[in-house]
CSV table of C-alpha atoms in Angstrom, one decimal:
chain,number,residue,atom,x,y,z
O,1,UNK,CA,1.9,14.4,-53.0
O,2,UNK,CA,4.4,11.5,-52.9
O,3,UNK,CA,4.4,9.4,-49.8
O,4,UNK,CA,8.2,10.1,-48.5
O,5,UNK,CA,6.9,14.2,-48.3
O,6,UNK,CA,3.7,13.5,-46.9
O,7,UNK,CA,5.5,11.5,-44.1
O,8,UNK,CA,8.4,14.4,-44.0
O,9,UNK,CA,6.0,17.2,-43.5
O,10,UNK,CA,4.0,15.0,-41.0
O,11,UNK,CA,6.7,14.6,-39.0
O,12,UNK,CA,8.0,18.0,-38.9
O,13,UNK,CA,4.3,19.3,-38.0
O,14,UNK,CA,4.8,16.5,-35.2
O,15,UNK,CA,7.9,17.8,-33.9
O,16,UNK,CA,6.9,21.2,-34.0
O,17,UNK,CA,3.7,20.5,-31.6
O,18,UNK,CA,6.4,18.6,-29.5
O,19,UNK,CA,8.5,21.8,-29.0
O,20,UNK,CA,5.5,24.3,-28.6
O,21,UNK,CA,4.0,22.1,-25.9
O,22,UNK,CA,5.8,21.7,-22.7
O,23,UNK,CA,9.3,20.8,-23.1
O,24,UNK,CA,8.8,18.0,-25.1
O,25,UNK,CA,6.1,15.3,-24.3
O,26,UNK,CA,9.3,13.4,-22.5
O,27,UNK,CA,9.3,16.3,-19.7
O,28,UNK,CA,5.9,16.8,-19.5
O,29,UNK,CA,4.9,15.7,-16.1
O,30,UNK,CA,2.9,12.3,-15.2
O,31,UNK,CA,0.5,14.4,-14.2
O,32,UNK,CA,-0.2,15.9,-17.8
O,33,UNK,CA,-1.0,13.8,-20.8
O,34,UNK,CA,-2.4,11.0,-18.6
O,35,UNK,CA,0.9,10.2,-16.5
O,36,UNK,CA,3.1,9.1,-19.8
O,37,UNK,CA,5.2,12.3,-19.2
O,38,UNK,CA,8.8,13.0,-18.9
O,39,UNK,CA,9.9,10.0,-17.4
O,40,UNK,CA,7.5,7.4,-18.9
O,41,UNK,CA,7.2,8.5,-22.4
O,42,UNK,CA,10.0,7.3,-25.0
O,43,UNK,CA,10.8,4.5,-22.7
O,44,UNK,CA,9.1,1.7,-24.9
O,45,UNK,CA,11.9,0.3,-26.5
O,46,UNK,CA,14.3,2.2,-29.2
O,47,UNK,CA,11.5,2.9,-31.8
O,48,UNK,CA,9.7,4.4,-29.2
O,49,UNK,CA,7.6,7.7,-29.2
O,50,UNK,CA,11.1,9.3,-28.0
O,51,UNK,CA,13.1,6.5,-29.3
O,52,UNK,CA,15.8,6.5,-31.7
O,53,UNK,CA,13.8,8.7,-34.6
O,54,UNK,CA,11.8,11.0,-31.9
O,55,UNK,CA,12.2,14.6,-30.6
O,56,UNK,CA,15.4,13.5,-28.8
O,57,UNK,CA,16.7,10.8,-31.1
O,58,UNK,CA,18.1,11.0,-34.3
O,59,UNK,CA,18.6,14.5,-35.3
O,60,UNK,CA,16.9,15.9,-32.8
O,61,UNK,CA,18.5,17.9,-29.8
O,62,UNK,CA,20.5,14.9,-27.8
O,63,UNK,CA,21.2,11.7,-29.5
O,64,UNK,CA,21.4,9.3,-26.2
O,65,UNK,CA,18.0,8.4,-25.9
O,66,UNK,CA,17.3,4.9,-27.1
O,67,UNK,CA,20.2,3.1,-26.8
O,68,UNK,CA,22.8,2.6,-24.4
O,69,UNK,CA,24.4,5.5,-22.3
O,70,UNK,CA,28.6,6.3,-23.4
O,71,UNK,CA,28.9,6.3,-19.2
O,72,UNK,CA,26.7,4.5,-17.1
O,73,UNK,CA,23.8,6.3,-14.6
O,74,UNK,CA,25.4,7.5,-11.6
O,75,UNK,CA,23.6,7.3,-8.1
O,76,UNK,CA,23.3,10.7,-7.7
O,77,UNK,CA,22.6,11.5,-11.5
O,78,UNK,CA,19.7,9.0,-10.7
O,79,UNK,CA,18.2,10.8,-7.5
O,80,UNK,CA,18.7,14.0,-9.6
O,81,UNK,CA,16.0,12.7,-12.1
O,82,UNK,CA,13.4,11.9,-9.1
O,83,UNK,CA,13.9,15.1,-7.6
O,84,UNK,CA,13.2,17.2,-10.8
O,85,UNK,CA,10.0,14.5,-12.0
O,86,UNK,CA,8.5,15.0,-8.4
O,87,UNK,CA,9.3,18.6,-8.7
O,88,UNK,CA,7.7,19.2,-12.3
O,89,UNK,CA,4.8,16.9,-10.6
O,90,UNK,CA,4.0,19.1,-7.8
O,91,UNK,CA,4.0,16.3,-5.4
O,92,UNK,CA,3.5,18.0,-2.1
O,93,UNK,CA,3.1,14.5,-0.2
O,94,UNK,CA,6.4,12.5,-2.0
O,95,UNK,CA,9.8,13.2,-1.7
O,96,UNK,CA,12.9,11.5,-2.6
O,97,UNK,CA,14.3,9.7,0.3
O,98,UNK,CA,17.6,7.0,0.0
O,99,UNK,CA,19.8,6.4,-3.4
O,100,UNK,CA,21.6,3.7,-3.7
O,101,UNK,CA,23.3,0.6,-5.7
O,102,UNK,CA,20.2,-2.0,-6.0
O,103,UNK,CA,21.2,-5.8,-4.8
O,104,UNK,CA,20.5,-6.1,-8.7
O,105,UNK,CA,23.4,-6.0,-10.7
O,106,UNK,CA,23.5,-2.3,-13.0
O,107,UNK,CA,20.3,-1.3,-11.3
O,108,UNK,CA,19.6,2.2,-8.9
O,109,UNK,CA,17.5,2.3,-6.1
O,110,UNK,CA,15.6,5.4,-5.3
O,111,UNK,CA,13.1,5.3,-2.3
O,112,UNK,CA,10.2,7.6,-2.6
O,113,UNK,CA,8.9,8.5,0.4
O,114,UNK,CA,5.6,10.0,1.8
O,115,UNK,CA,5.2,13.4,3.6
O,116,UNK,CA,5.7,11.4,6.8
O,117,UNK,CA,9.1,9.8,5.4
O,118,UNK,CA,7.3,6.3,4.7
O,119,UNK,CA,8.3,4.8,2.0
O,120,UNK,CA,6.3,4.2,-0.7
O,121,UNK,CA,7.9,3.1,-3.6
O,122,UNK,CA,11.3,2.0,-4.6
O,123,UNK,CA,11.7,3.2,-8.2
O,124,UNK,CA,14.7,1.3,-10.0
O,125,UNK,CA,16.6,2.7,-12.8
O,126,UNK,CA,19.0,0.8,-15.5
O,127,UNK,CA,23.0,2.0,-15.5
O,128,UNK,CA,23.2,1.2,-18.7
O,129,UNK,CA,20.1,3.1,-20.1
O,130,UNK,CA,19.6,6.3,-17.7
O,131,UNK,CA,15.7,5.2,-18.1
O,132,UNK,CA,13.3,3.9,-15.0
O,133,UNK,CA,12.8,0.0,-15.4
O,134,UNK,CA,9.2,-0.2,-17.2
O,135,UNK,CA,7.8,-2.4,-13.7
O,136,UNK,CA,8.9,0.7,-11.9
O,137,UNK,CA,7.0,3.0,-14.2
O,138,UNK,CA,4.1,0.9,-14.3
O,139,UNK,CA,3.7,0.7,-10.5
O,140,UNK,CA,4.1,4.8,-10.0
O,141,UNK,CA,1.4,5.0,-12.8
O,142,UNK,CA,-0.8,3.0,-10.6
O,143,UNK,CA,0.8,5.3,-7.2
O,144,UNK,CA,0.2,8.6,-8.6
O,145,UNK,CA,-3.3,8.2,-9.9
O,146,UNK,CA,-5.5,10.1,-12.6
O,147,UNK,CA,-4.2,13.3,-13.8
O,148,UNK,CA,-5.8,16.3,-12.6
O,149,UNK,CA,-8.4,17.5,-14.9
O,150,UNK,CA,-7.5,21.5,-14.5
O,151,UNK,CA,-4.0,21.2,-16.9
O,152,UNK,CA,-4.4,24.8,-17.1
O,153,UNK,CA,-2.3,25.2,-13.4
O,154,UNK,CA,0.7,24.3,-15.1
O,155,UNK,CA,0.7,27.7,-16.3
O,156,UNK,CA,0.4,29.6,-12.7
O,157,UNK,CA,3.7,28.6,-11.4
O,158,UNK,CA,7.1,29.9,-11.8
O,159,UNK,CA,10.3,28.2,-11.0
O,160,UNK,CA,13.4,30.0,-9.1
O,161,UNK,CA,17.0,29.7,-9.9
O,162,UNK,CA,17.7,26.3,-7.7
O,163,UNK,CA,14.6,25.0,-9.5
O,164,UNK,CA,16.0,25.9,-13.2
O,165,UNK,CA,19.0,24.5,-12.5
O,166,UNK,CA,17.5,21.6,-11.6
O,167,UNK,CA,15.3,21.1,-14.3
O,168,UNK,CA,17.9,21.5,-16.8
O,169,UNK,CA,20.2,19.2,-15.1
O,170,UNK,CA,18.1,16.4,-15.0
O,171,UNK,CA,17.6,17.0,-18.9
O,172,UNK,CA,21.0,16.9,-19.8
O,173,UNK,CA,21.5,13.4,-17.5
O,174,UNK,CA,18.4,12.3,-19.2
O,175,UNK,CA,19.4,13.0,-22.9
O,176,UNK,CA,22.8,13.8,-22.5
O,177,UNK,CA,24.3,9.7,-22.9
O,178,UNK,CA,26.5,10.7,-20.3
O,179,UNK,CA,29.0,12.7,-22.3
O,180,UNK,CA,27.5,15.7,-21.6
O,181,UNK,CA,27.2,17.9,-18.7
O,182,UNK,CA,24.9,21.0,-17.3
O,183,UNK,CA,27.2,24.4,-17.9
O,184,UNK,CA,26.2,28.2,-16.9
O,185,UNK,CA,22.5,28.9,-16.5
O,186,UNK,CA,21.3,32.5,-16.1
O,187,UNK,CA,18.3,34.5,-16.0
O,188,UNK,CA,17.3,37.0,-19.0
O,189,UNK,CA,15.7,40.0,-18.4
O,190,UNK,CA,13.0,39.2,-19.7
O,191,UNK,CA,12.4,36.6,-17.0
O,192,UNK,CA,13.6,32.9,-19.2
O,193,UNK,CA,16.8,31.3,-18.5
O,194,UNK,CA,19.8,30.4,-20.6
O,195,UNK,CA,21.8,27.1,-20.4
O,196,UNK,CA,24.8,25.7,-22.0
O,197,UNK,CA,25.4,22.0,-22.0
O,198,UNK,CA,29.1,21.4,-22.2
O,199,UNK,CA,31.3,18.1,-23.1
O,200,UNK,CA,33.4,17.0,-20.2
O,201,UNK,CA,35.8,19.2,-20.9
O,202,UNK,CA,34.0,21.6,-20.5
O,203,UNK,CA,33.5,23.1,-24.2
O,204,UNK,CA,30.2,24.6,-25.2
O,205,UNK,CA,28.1,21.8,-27.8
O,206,UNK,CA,24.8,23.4,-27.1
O,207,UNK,CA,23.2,26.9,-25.8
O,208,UNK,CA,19.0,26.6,-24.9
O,209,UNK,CA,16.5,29.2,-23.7
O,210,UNK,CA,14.3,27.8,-20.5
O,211,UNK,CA,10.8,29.0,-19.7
O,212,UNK,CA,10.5,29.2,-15.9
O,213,UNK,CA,7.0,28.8,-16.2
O,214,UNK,CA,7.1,25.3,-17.9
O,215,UNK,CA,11.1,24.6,-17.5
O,216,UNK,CA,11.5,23.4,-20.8
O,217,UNK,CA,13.2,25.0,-23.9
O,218,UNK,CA,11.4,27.4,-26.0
O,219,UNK,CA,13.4,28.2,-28.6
């Protein structure tokens, strides 16, 4: 077999893993696949593991990550993303506390706070890039610990409506570049949820199904 089809068939066995796992190893949690989940993984530069040729790159389902964003990271676009990691984390004892412009020019400021509103950690996020600063990542590696072993809990829970929502909004402000928004999400009978991202005008560009189990897309 000639090289180029090896390394085609290798990478669609790749991305088909990616999409049968949960949503995608960028929105797996830190606390699955040793804390290099949704909001750590495919942050390494634009050739990362998400980068410009991964699940969410080139050709795959939205083409922002990896380079900059067509309208910069708002403030509440970036508390949005801490809510639905800590969510998707299951961290009881943090919670998002302050957002706000960071003394650093085209940095965020998002205080984590404790279950006794202490804060904890000030997690910094680029304007330009949507992404968490990699010092920021590195220091709630080091804040949220090992994994826990029992992976298989992932599986018990099921998210409501509110939740859904905002999974699949931090999604679309994670991959979307900014040119695309959250549209209608609903419950199917048969207890998933459909979403439609929209342009800013409003127009349908994409239509998804959502497990509420995981919150990530299953077809």
């Amino acid at each position: 077999m000639k090289r180029k089809t090896t390394l085609k068939l290798a990478a669609a066995l790749i991305a088909t893993t990616m999409i049968a796992t949960p949503f995608a190893a960028t929105y797996a949690s830190p606390g699955e696949r040793e804390h290099k989940g949704e909001y750590m993984r495919g942050e390494h530069g634009e050739h990362g593991e998400h980068g410009e040729h991964g699940k969410y790159g080139k050709g795959g389902m939205f083409h922002g990550e990896g380079r900059a964003r067509a309208v910069p990271l708002t403030i509440d676009e970036a508390r949005t993303l801490v809510d639905a990691m800590l969510l998707k984390m299951g961290e009881a004892n943090l919670k998002t506390g302050d957002a706000k412009a960071s003394e650093q020019a085209g940095k965020i400021d998002v205080v984590l706070l404790n279950a006794s509103g202490d804060v904890v950690e000030v997690l910094k996020f680029d304007e330009k890039t949507g992404r968490m600063d990699r010092g920021t990542r590195h220091d709630l590696r080091k804040l949220i610990g090992k994994p826990n072993k029992d992976k298989s809990a992932r599986f018990d829970r099921k998210f409501t409506a509110d939740q859904m929502t905002l999974l699949a909004n931090a999604m679309v402000i994670r991959f979307g570049n900014g040119e695309l928004k959250l549209g209608d999400i609903t419950e199917t009978p048969r207890g998933t949820y459909t979403a439609t991202v929209t342009n800013q005008a409003g127009d349908i560009v994409r239509e998804m199904e959502l497990s509420s189990v995981t919150g990530r897309p299953i077809s």
